[in-house]
Amino acid sequence: MHRFFLTGTALWLALPAGAALSLAFAPFDAWPLAWACPAYLFLLWQGATPKRAAQAGFAFTAGTYLAGTYWLYHSIHGIGQAPLLLTLFVMLALVAIMAAYTAFTGYALARWLAPPGGLGPRLAPVLRLLLVFPAAWTLLEWFRGWFLSGFPWLALGYTHLDTPLAGFAPVGGVYAMSFAVALCAGALVVLLGEGMRARAAALALIAAVWLAGFVLARQTWTQPIDGPVSVAIVQGAVPQEMKWSAEQRDATIDLYRDLTRPHLGTDIILWPEAALPALAHELSEVLNREWTLASEQGSDLVLGQIRYDFDSQVYYNAVLALGDEPQWYAKRHLVPFAEFFPVPAWVRNWLRGMNLPYSGFRAGDSDQPALQAGGQKLAVTICYEDAYGSDQLRVLKDATLLVNVTNDAWFGDSTAAYQHLQISRTRALEAGRMLLRAANDGVSAIIGADGRIEATLPRFQPGVLTGNVQPRTGLTPYARGGNWPIVVTCLAILFIVQCRRQRQPVRLTESVSE
């Protein structure tokens, strides 16, 4: 079997193996592929030259992102109306960047973290599979999640949100989950190809990881505070192709008004990202009317709304909370090639979405306080910035509920909305707080502090999701330490291996794999 993984055919198969990994994520949730597919890459990396290891890593991740982010085509070309060739260039550039990270990881493992001397011909490969490769994979995900603004999509940990391994999320975040999954992938390779003692060790490792996840999942890290709060999440389901049409403006305003009125009296009423198709100051009469009616009935209105700041003369993708007084939150992580354009001005005119005339936003401050509504403090994120889990940790010491407003209509009827929902569920689990999710065309949801979906609305249908949510206080271990504990652990593993490799070989009389 090992000879096959040295062939050109095995190298080319890394591309479909990586593509198959996308099926481990929502909505397919074929989580065993999160073991099998990385295991295939680990087999290619075992004993490979630096060049071959880089090629394998590039092909594998290219397959994952080609299959896992195909929906960008609909966003950039279908909605944004960018030229076809430019659309393909942008998509392939993203895939190439993500794949280059894995290529470098494979190269580094083969070039600088080859099997340490003195461990014997059988023990060294086993330790690489059970420690080195999982640590390197986890560091890779963490790095690509922040470097050059980052793209923390399709992290391996998300695939196991509905398994006992979800217990690692409130302890070490999604990257701790990724490490646990990668450990299982490495152990799978050992089970398939090593000696009896090594197989027993791999099986014991899998059992220990799952048992630890099961025990951690039964822990309660945060505490209820006060009584339940009533919420109403409004889903307008306005097609993106129509949303910014001048003829659609009054109809959209009427839609949200008519959906909201029957639910006045609810503690918190939540509208999605950029709910009304105009700037906030252009809607002052509408917003003041809705605010007055909501206040008279004891409701606070929280809505996504585009804001123009006259002092700085910039636009913000923002959330407005209309409670005792108006409060603003401005989106911190903007979407490249949609909300800002990191390209020369002459290219910008091609890329600027014609159906979103106010694209070209400025990012909000990194340290923004929780918004107050319904007697609660809301930790707010807009659209895909909830994929940056550690960015939200600072506000958790005050926040009692999480809120995400989004407009996944940009991606049509694709897997993007379900992948995004999976990310939102993980944020709730990491924080130990319930999350209210308002999406223009779905998936709007009420998510429990354990990451489970408590209620949802059908996609592409206008409606209102109502329910009672329990505010919580306290901090999970992840909320206290963020990503650093798992990052330091993985760095320590690689550092120890590198130090061991530089020592003089020591003859061992026995190998665990004999």
Coordinates of C-alpha atoms in Angstrom, one line a residue:
M1 CA 0.0 0.0 0.0
H2 CA 2.8 2.4 0.9
R3 CA 4.3 2.0 -2.6
F4 CA 1.1 3.2 -4.2
F5 CA 1.3 6.5 -2.3
L6 CA 4.6 7.2 -4.0
T7 CA 3.1 7.0 -7.5
G8 CA 1.9 9.9 -9.7
T9 CA -1.6 8.5 -9.6
A10 CA -1.8 8.8 -5.9
L11 CA -0.6 12.4 -6.1
W12 CA -3.3 13.3 -8.6
L13 CA -5.9 11.7 -6.5
A14 CA -5.2 14.2 -3.8
L15 CA -7.4 16.7 -5.7
P16 CA -10.6 14.6 -5.5
A17 CA -9.7 13.5 -2.0
G18 CA -9.6 17.1 -1.0
A19 CA -12.9 17.8 -2.8
A20 CA -14.5 14.9 -0.9
L21 CA -13.6 16.6 2.3
S22 CA -16.1 19.4 1.5
L23 CA -18.9 16.8 2.0
A24 CA -18.0 16.5 5.7
F25 CA -19.4 20.0 6.2
A26 CA -23.0 21.1 6.3
P27 CA -25.4 20.4 4.8
F28 CA -24.0 16.9 4.0
D29 CA -22.4 16.3 7.4
A30 CA -20.6 13.2 6.3
W31 CA -18.2 13.6 9.2
P32 CA -16.2 10.3 8.7
L33 CA -14.8 12.0 5.6
A34 CA -13.1 14.4 7.9
W35 CA -11.0 11.4 9.0
A36 CA -10.6 9.6 5.7
C37 CA -9.6 12.6 3.5
P38 CA -6.9 14.1 5.8
A39 CA -5.7 10.5 6.4
Y40 CA -5.1 10.2 2.6
L41 CA -3.0 13.4 2.7
F42 CA -1.1 12.2 5.7
L43 CA -0.2 9.0 3.8
L44 CA 1.1 11.1 0.9
W45 CA 3.2 13.1 3.3
Q46 CA 4.7 10.1 4.9
G47 CA 8.3 9.7 3.6
A48 CA 7.7 12.2 0.8
T49 CA 10.3 14.6 -0.5
P50 CA 9.7 18.3 0.2
K51 CA 8.7 18.9 -3.4
R52 CA 6.2 16.0 -3.4
A53 CA 4.8 16.9 0.0
A54 CA 4.2 20.5 -1.2
Q55 CA 2.5 19.2 -4.4
A56 CA 0.3 16.9 -2.4
G57 CA -0.7 19.6 0.0
F58 CA -1.5 22.1 -2.8
A59 CA -3.6 19.6 -4.7
F60 CA -5.5 18.4 -1.7
T61 CA -6.5 21.9 -0.4
A62 CA -7.2 23.1 -3.9
G63 CA -9.8 20.4 -4.2
T64 CA -11.3 21.3 -0.8
Y65 CA -11.8 25.0 -1.7
L66 CA -12.9 24.4 -5.3
A67 CA -15.7 22.2 -4.1
G68 CA -16.3 24.0 -0.8
T69 CA -16.5 27.6 -2.0
Y70 CA -18.0 27.1 -5.5
W71 CA -20.8 29.5 -4.4
L72 CA -18.5 32.5 -4.8
Y73 CA -19.3 32.3 -8.5
H74 CA -22.9 33.2 -7.8
S75 CA -21.9 36.0 -5.6
I76 CA -19.2 37.6 -7.8
H77 CA -20.6 36.9 -11.2
G78 CA -24.3 36.3 -10.8
I79 CA -25.0 39.1 -8.2
G80 CA -22.0 41.3 -8.5
Q81 CA -22.0 41.1 -12.3
A82 CA -18.2 41.0 -12.5
P83 CA -16.9 39.7 -15.9
L84 CA -16.6 35.9 -16.2
L85 CA -12.9 35.9 -16.6
L86 CA -12.4 38.2 -13.7
T87 CA -14.7 36.1 -11.6
L88 CA -12.8 32.9 -12.3
F89 CA -9.5 34.8 -11.6
V90 CA -10.7 35.9 -8.2
M91 CA -12.0 32.5 -7.3
L92 CA -8.9 30.6 -8.4
A93 CA -6.7 33.2 -6.7
L94 CA -8.4 32.4 -3.4
V95 CA -8.1 28.7 -4.0
A96 CA -4.4 29.1 -4.9
I97 CA -3.7 31.1 -1.7
M98 CA -5.4 28.6 0.5
A99 CA -3.7 25.7 -1.2
A100 CA -0.3 27.4 -1.0
Y101 CA -0.6 27.4 2.8
T102 CA -1.0 23.6 2.8
A103 CA 1.8 23.2 0.2
F104 CA 4.2 25.1 2.5
T105 CA 3.1 23.0 5.5
G106 CA 3.9 19.8 3.6
Y107 CA 7.2 21.2 2.4
A108 CA 8.2 22.2 5.9
L109 CA 7.2 18.9 7.4
A110 CA 9.4 17.0 4.9
R111 CA 12.3 19.5 4.9
W112 CA 12.6 20.6 8.5
L113 CA 10.5 18.2 10.5
A114 CA 11.5 14.8 9.0
P115 CA 11.4 11.8 11.4
P116 CA 13.7 12.4 14.4
G117 CA 16.8 10.3 14.7
G118 CA 17.0 7.5 17.3
L119 CA 13.4 6.5 17.3
G120 CA 13.7 3.5 15.0
P121 CA 12.2 2.9 11.5
R122 CA 8.7 2.1 12.9
L123 CA 8.2 4.4 15.9
A124 CA 9.1 7.6 14.1
P125 CA 6.4 7.4 11.4
V126 CA 3.8 6.5 14.1
L127 CA 4.7 9.6 16.2
R128 CA 4.5 11.8 13.1
L129 CA 1.0 10.5 12.3
L130 CA -0.2 10.8 15.9
L131 CA 1.4 14.1 16.9
V132 CA 3.3 16.0 14.2
F133 CA 0.8 16.0 11.4
P134 CA -2.2 16.9 13.6
A135 CA -0.3 19.7 15.2
A136 CA 0.9 21.1 11.8
W137 CA -2.7 20.8 10.4
T138 CA -4.1 22.8 13.4
L139 CA -1.5 25.5 13.1
L140 CA -2.2 25.7 9.4
E141 CA -5.9 26.4 10.0
W142 CA -5.2 28.9 12.7
F143 CA -2.7 30.8 10.5
R144 CA -4.9 31.0 7.4
G145 CA -7.7 32.2 9.7
W146 CA -6.0 35.5 10.4
F147 CA -3.0 36.1 8.0
L148 CA -3.8 38.9 5.5
S149 CA -7.2 39.4 7.2
G150 CA -7.7 35.6 7.0
F151 CA -10.3 33.2 5.6
P152 CA -11.3 30.9 8.4
W153 CA -13.8 28.9 6.4
L154 CA -13.9 25.1 6.2
A155 CA -11.9 24.4 9.4
L156 CA -11.9 20.7 10.1
G157 CA -13.4 21.1 13.6
Y158 CA -16.8 22.3 12.2
T159 CA -17.4 18.8 10.8
H160 CA -17.8 17.3 14.2
L161 CA -20.3 19.8 15.7
D162 CA -22.9 17.0 16.2
T163 CA -20.5 14.5 17.7
P164 CA -18.9 14.2 21.2
L165 CA -15.9 16.1 19.9
A166 CA -18.0 19.2 20.1
G167 CA -17.1 19.1 23.8
F168 CA -13.7 20.6 22.9
A169 CA -15.2 23.8 21.5
P170 CA -15.9 25.6 24.8
V171 CA -12.5 24.5 26.1
G172 CA -10.2 25.3 23.1
G173 CA -12.4 26.6 20.3
V174 CA -12.9 25.2 16.8
Y175 CA -9.1 24.7 16.4
A176 CA -9.1 22.4 19.4
M177 CA -11.8 20.4 17.7
S178 CA -9.7 20.4 14.5
F179 CA -6.7 19.0 16.5
A180 CA -8.9 16.3 17.9
V181 CA -10.2 15.4 14.4
A182 CA -6.7 15.4 12.9
L183 CA -5.5 13.1 15.7
C184 CA -8.2 10.7 14.7
A185 CA -7.2 11.0 11.0
G186 CA -3.6 10.2 11.9
A187 CA -4.7 7.3 14.1
L188 CA -6.7 5.9 11.2
V189 CA -3.6 5.7 9.1
V190 CA -1.8 3.9 11.9
L191 CA -4.7 1.4 12.1
L192 CA -4.5 0.7 8.5
G193 CA -0.8 0.1 8.1
E194 CA 1.3 -0.3 11.2
G195 CA 2.1 -3.1 13.7
M196 CA -0.1 -4.5 16.4
R197 CA 1.2 -2.4 19.2
A198 CA 1.0 0.7 17.1
R199 CA -2.6 -0.1 16.2
A200 CA -3.5 -0.7 19.8
A201 CA -2.0 2.7 20.7
A202 CA -3.9 4.4 17.8
L203 CA -7.2 2.7 18.9
A204 CA -6.6 3.8 22.5
L205 CA -5.9 7.4 21.3
I206 CA -9.2 7.5 19.4
A207 CA -11.1 6.2 22.4
A208 CA -9.4 8.6 24.7
V209 CA -10.2 11.6 22.5
W210 CA -13.8 10.7 22.1
L211 CA -14.2 9.9 25.8
A212 CA -12.6 13.3 26.7
G213 CA -15.0 15.0 24.3
F214 CA -18.0 13.2 25.8
V215 CA -17.0 14.2 29.3
L216 CA -16.3 17.8 28.3
A217 CA -19.6 18.1 26.5
R218 CA -21.4 17.3 29.8
Q219 CA -19.8 20.2 31.6
T220 CA -21.7 23.5 32.1
W221 CA -19.4 26.4 31.7
T222 CA -21.8 29.4 32.0
Q223 CA -24.8 30.2 34.2
P224 CA -28.4 31.5 33.5
I225 CA -29.0 35.0 34.5
D226 CA -32.5 36.5 35.1
G227 CA -35.5 35.1 33.3
P228 CA -36.1 34.1 29.7
V229 CA -36.4 36.9 27.1
S230 CA -38.9 36.8 24.3
V231 CA -37.5 37.3 20.7
A232 CA -38.9 37.7 17.2
I233 CA -36.5 37.2 14.3
V234 CA -37.8 38.7 11.0
Q235 CA -36.9 37.1 7.7
G236 CA -37.8 39.2 4.7
A237 CA -36.6 36.8 2.1
V238 CA -36.1 39.6 -0.5
P239 CA -34.1 38.2 -3.5
Q240 CA -30.7 39.9 -3.8
E241 CA -31.4 40.7 -7.5
M242 CA -34.3 42.8 -6.4
K243 CA -33.1 44.2 -3.0
W244 CA -31.5 47.4 -4.2
S245 CA -33.9 48.2 -7.0
A246 CA -35.5 51.6 -6.5
E247 CA -38.9 50.1 -7.3
Q248 CA -38.5 47.6 -4.6
R249 CA -37.7 50.0 -1.8
D250 CA -41.2 50.8 -0.5
A251 CA -42.3 47.2 -0.9
T252 CA -39.4 46.1 1.3
I253 CA -40.2 48.7 3.9
D254 CA -43.8 47.6 3.9
L255 CA -42.8 43.9 4.2
Y256 CA -40.7 44.4 7.3
R257 CA -43.3 46.7 8.8
D258 CA -46.1 44.1 8.2
L259 CA -44.1 41.2 9.5
T260 CA -43.1 43.1 12.6
R261 CA -46.3 44.7 13.8
P262 CA -48.0 41.5 15.1
H263 CA -45.0 40.9 17.3
L264 CA -44.8 44.2 19.0
G265 CA -44.5 43.6 22.7
T266 CA -41.7 41.0 22.2
D267 CA -38.6 42.0 24.2
I268 CA -36.2 41.9 21.2
I269 CA -37.2 42.2 17.6
L270 CA -34.3 41.4 15.2
W271 CA -34.0 42.2 11.5
P272 CA -31.2 40.9 9.2
E273 CA -28.2 42.5 7.7
A274 CA -28.9 45.7 5.6
A275 CA -32.6 44.9 6.1
L276 CA -33.9 48.1 4.4
P277 CA -32.4 49.1 1.0
A278 CA -31.2 52.6 1.8
L279 CA -28.9 54.5 4.1
A280 CA -30.0 55.0 7.7
H281 CA -30.3 58.8 7.4
E282 CA -32.5 58.4 4.3
L283 CA -34.8 56.2 6.4
S284 CA -35.0 58.5 9.5
E285 CA -38.7 58.9 9.2
V286 CA -39.3 55.2 8.8
L287 CA -37.0 54.2 11.6
N288 CA -38.3 56.8 14.0
R289 CA -41.9 55.5 13.4
E290 CA -40.9 51.9 14.0
W291 CA -38.9 52.8 17.0
T292 CA -41.8 54.8 18.5
L293 CA -44.3 52.0 18.0
A294 CA -41.9 49.3 19.3
S295 CA -41.1 51.4 22.4
E296 CA -44.8 52.0 23.2
Q297 CA -45.3 48.2 23.2
G298 CA -42.2 47.5 25.3
S299 CA -40.0 46.2 22.4
D300 CA -36.5 47.0 21.4
L301 CA -35.7 46.8 17.7
V302 CA -32.3 45.6 16.5
L303 CA -31.6 45.8 12.7
G304 CA -28.8 45.6 10.2
Q305 CA -28.6 48.9 8.4
I306 CA -26.0 50.6 6.2
R307 CA -24.8 53.9 7.8
Y308 CA -23.1 56.9 6.3
D309 CA -20.9 58.9 8.7
F310 CA -20.9 62.5 7.6
D311 CA -18.0 63.4 9.8
S312 CA -15.5 60.9 8.3
Q313 CA -17.5 60.6 5.0
V314 CA -17.4 56.8 5.0
Y315 CA -19.9 54.0 4.8
Y316 CA -20.3 51.3 7.5
N317 CA -22.1 48.0 7.3
A318 CA -23.7 48.3 10.7
V319 CA -26.3 47.2 13.3
L320 CA -28.6 49.7 14.9
A321 CA -30.1 49.0 18.3
L322 CA -33.2 51.1 19.1
G323 CA -33.7 50.8 22.8
D324 CA -33.6 53.6 25.3
E325 CA -31.3 55.4 22.8
P326 CA -29.8 54.6 19.4
Q327 CA -26.6 52.4 19.5
W328 CA -24.4 51.4 16.6
Y329 CA -22.1 48.5 15.9
A330 CA -20.0 48.6 12.8
K331 CA -18.8 45.5 11.0
R332 CA -15.1 44.8 11.7
H333 CA -14.2 42.1 9.2
L334 CA -15.2 43.2 5.7
V335 CA -15.6 40.8 2.7
P336 CA -12.9 41.4 0.1
F337 CA -14.2 42.1 -3.4
A338 CA -17.7 42.8 -2.0
E339 CA -17.4 45.3 0.8
F340 CA -13.9 46.6 0.0
F341 CA -11.7 46.2 -3.0
P342 CA -8.0 45.6 -2.4
V343 CA -7.2 46.3 -6.1
P344 CA -6.3 49.3 -8.2
A345 CA -9.0 51.9 -8.9
W346 CA -9.4 50.9 -12.5
V347 CA -10.2 47.3 -11.5
R348 CA -12.5 48.4 -8.8
N349 CA -15.1 49.6 -11.2
W350 CA -15.4 46.1 -12.7
L351 CA -15.7 44.4 -9.3
R352 CA -18.1 46.8 -7.6
G353 CA -21.4 45.1 -7.2
M354 CA -24.0 46.9 -9.3
N355 CA -26.8 45.8 -7.0
L356 CA -25.1 47.1 -3.9
P357 CA -24.4 50.8 -4.7
Y358 CA -22.9 51.5 -1.3
S359 CA -20.1 48.9 -1.4
G360 CA -16.7 50.3 -0.4
F361 CA -17.1 50.2 3.4
R362 CA -14.8 51.1 6.2
A363 CA -14.2 48.5 9.0
G364 CA -15.4 49.3 12.5
D365 CA -13.2 49.5 15.5
S366 CA -11.9 46.2 16.9
D367 CA -13.1 47.0 20.4
Q368 CA -16.8 47.8 20.4
P369 CA -19.1 47.4 23.4
A370 CA -22.1 45.1 23.5
L371 CA -25.4 46.6 22.4
Q372 CA -28.2 46.9 24.9
A373 CA -31.6 45.7 24.0
G374 CA -34.4 44.0 25.8
G375 CA -32.6 44.4 29.1
Q376 CA -29.7 42.3 27.7
K377 CA -26.2 43.0 26.4
L378 CA -25.8 41.7 22.8
A379 CA -22.4 40.6 21.3
V380 CA -23.1 41.4 17.7
T381 CA -21.5 40.1 14.5
I382 CA -22.4 40.8 10.9
C383 CA -22.4 38.2 8.1
Y384 CA -19.2 36.0 7.9
E385 CA -17.3 37.9 10.6
D386 CA -18.7 35.4 13.1
A387 CA -16.2 33.0 11.6
Y388 CA -13.5 34.9 13.5
G389 CA -14.3 33.4 16.9
S390 CA -11.5 34.9 18.9
D391 CA -12.5 38.4 17.9
Q392 CA -15.6 38.2 19.9
L393 CA -14.0 37.1 23.2
R394 CA -13.4 40.6 24.6
V395 CA -17.1 41.4 24.7
L396 CA -18.2 38.2 26.3
K397 CA -17.4 39.4 29.8
D398 CA -20.4 41.7 29.4
A399 CA -22.6 40.0 26.8
T400 CA -25.5 37.8 27.8
L401 CA -26.7 36.9 24.3
L402 CA -25.0 36.5 20.9
V403 CA -26.5 38.0 17.7
N404 CA -25.6 37.5 14.1
V405 CA -27.3 39.3 11.3
T406 CA -26.5 38.2 7.7
N407 CA -27.5 38.2 4.1
D408 CA -26.6 34.9 2.6
A409 CA -28.8 35.7 -0.4
W410 CA -25.5 36.7 -2.1
F411 CA -24.8 32.9 -2.5
G412 CA -28.2 31.7 -3.8
D413 CA -29.5 28.3 -3.1
S414 CA -26.1 26.8 -2.3
T415 CA -24.3 25.2 0.6
A416 CA -22.9 28.5 1.8
A417 CA -25.9 29.3 4.1
Y418 CA -25.6 25.9 5.8
Q419 CA -21.9 26.1 6.2
H420 CA -22.4 29.6 7.7
L421 CA -25.1 28.3 10.1
Q422 CA -22.6 25.6 11.2
I423 CA -20.1 28.3 12.0
S424 CA -22.7 30.3 14.0
R425 CA -23.6 27.2 16.0
T426 CA -19.9 26.7 16.9
R427 CA -19.7 30.4 18.2
A428 CA -22.6 29.7 20.5
L429 CA -20.9 26.6 21.8
E430 CA -17.6 28.3 22.3
A431 CA -19.1 31.2 24.2
G432 CA -21.7 29.2 26.2
R433 CA -24.4 31.6 25.2
M434 CA -27.5 31.4 23.0
L435 CA -27.3 33.0 19.6
L436 CA -30.0 34.8 17.6
R437 CA -29.4 34.5 13.9
A438 CA -31.3 36.8 11.5
A439 CA -30.7 36.0 7.8
N440 CA -32.4 37.8 4.9
D441 CA -33.4 34.6 3.1
G442 CA -32.3 32.0 5.7
V443 CA -31.2 30.3 7.6
S444 CA -32.7 32.3 10.5
A445 CA -32.4 30.4 13.8
I446 CA -32.4 30.4 17.5
I447 CA -29.3 28.5 18.6
G448 CA -28.8 27.1 22.1
A449 CA -25.8 27.6 24.3
D450 CA -24.9 24.0 23.5
G451 CA -24.8 24.8 19.8
R452 CA -28.0 22.9 19.0
I453 CA -30.6 24.5 16.8
E454 CA -33.7 25.2 18.8
A455 CA -35.9 26.7 16.1
T456 CA -35.5 27.8 12.5
L457 CA -37.4 29.2 9.5
P458 CA -37.6 27.7 6.0
R459 CA -35.3 29.3 3.5
F460 CA -36.5 31.8 0.9
Q461 CA -39.9 32.4 2.7
P462 CA -40.8 35.6 4.5
G463 CA -41.7 34.9 8.1
V464 CA -41.0 35.6 11.8
L465 CA -39.3 33.2 14.1
T466 CA -40.4 33.6 17.7
G467 CA -39.3 32.0 21.0
N468 CA -37.9 32.6 24.4
V469 CA -34.2 32.6 25.0
Q470 CA -32.2 32.3 28.3
P471 CA -29.5 34.9 28.9
R472 CA -26.3 33.5 30.4
T473 CA -23.2 34.9 32.1
G474 CA -19.8 33.5 32.9
L475 CA -16.8 32.6 30.8
T476 CA -15.9 29.3 29.2
P477 CA -12.3 28.2 29.2
Y478 CA -12.1 29.3 25.5
A479 CA -13.5 32.7 26.3
R480 CA -10.7 33.1 28.9
G481 CA -7.8 31.9 26.8
G482 CA -8.9 32.1 23.2
N483 CA -6.9 30.2 20.6
W484 CA -3.5 30.5 22.4
P485 CA -3.6 27.3 24.5
I486 CA -4.1 25.0 21.5
V487 CA -1.7 27.1 19.4
V488 CA 1.0 26.9 22.0
T489 CA 0.4 23.2 22.5
C490 CA 0.9 22.5 18.8
L491 CA 3.9 24.7 18.6
A492 CA 5.4 22.8 21.6
I493 CA 4.9 19.5 19.8
L494 CA 6.7 20.7 16.7
F495 CA 9.5 22.3 18.8
I496 CA 10.1 19.2 20.8
V497 CA 10.2 17.0 17.7
Q498 CA 12.6 19.4 16.1
C499 CA 14.9 19.4 19.1
R500 CA 14.7 15.6 19.3
R501 CA 15.6 15.4 15.6
Q502 CA 18.8 17.4 16.2
R503 CA 20.1 15.1 18.9
Q504 CA 22.4 12.2 18.3
P505 CA 20.5 9.0 17.4
V506 CA 19.9 6.7 20.3
R507 CA 19.6 3.0 19.7
L508 CA 16.3 1.6 20.9
T509 CA 15.9 -2.0 21.8
E510 CA 12.3 -2.1 21.3
S511 CA 9.6 -0.4 19.2
V512 CA 6.0 0.0 20.2
S513 CA 5.1 -1.1 16.7
E514 CA 6.9 -4.4 16.8

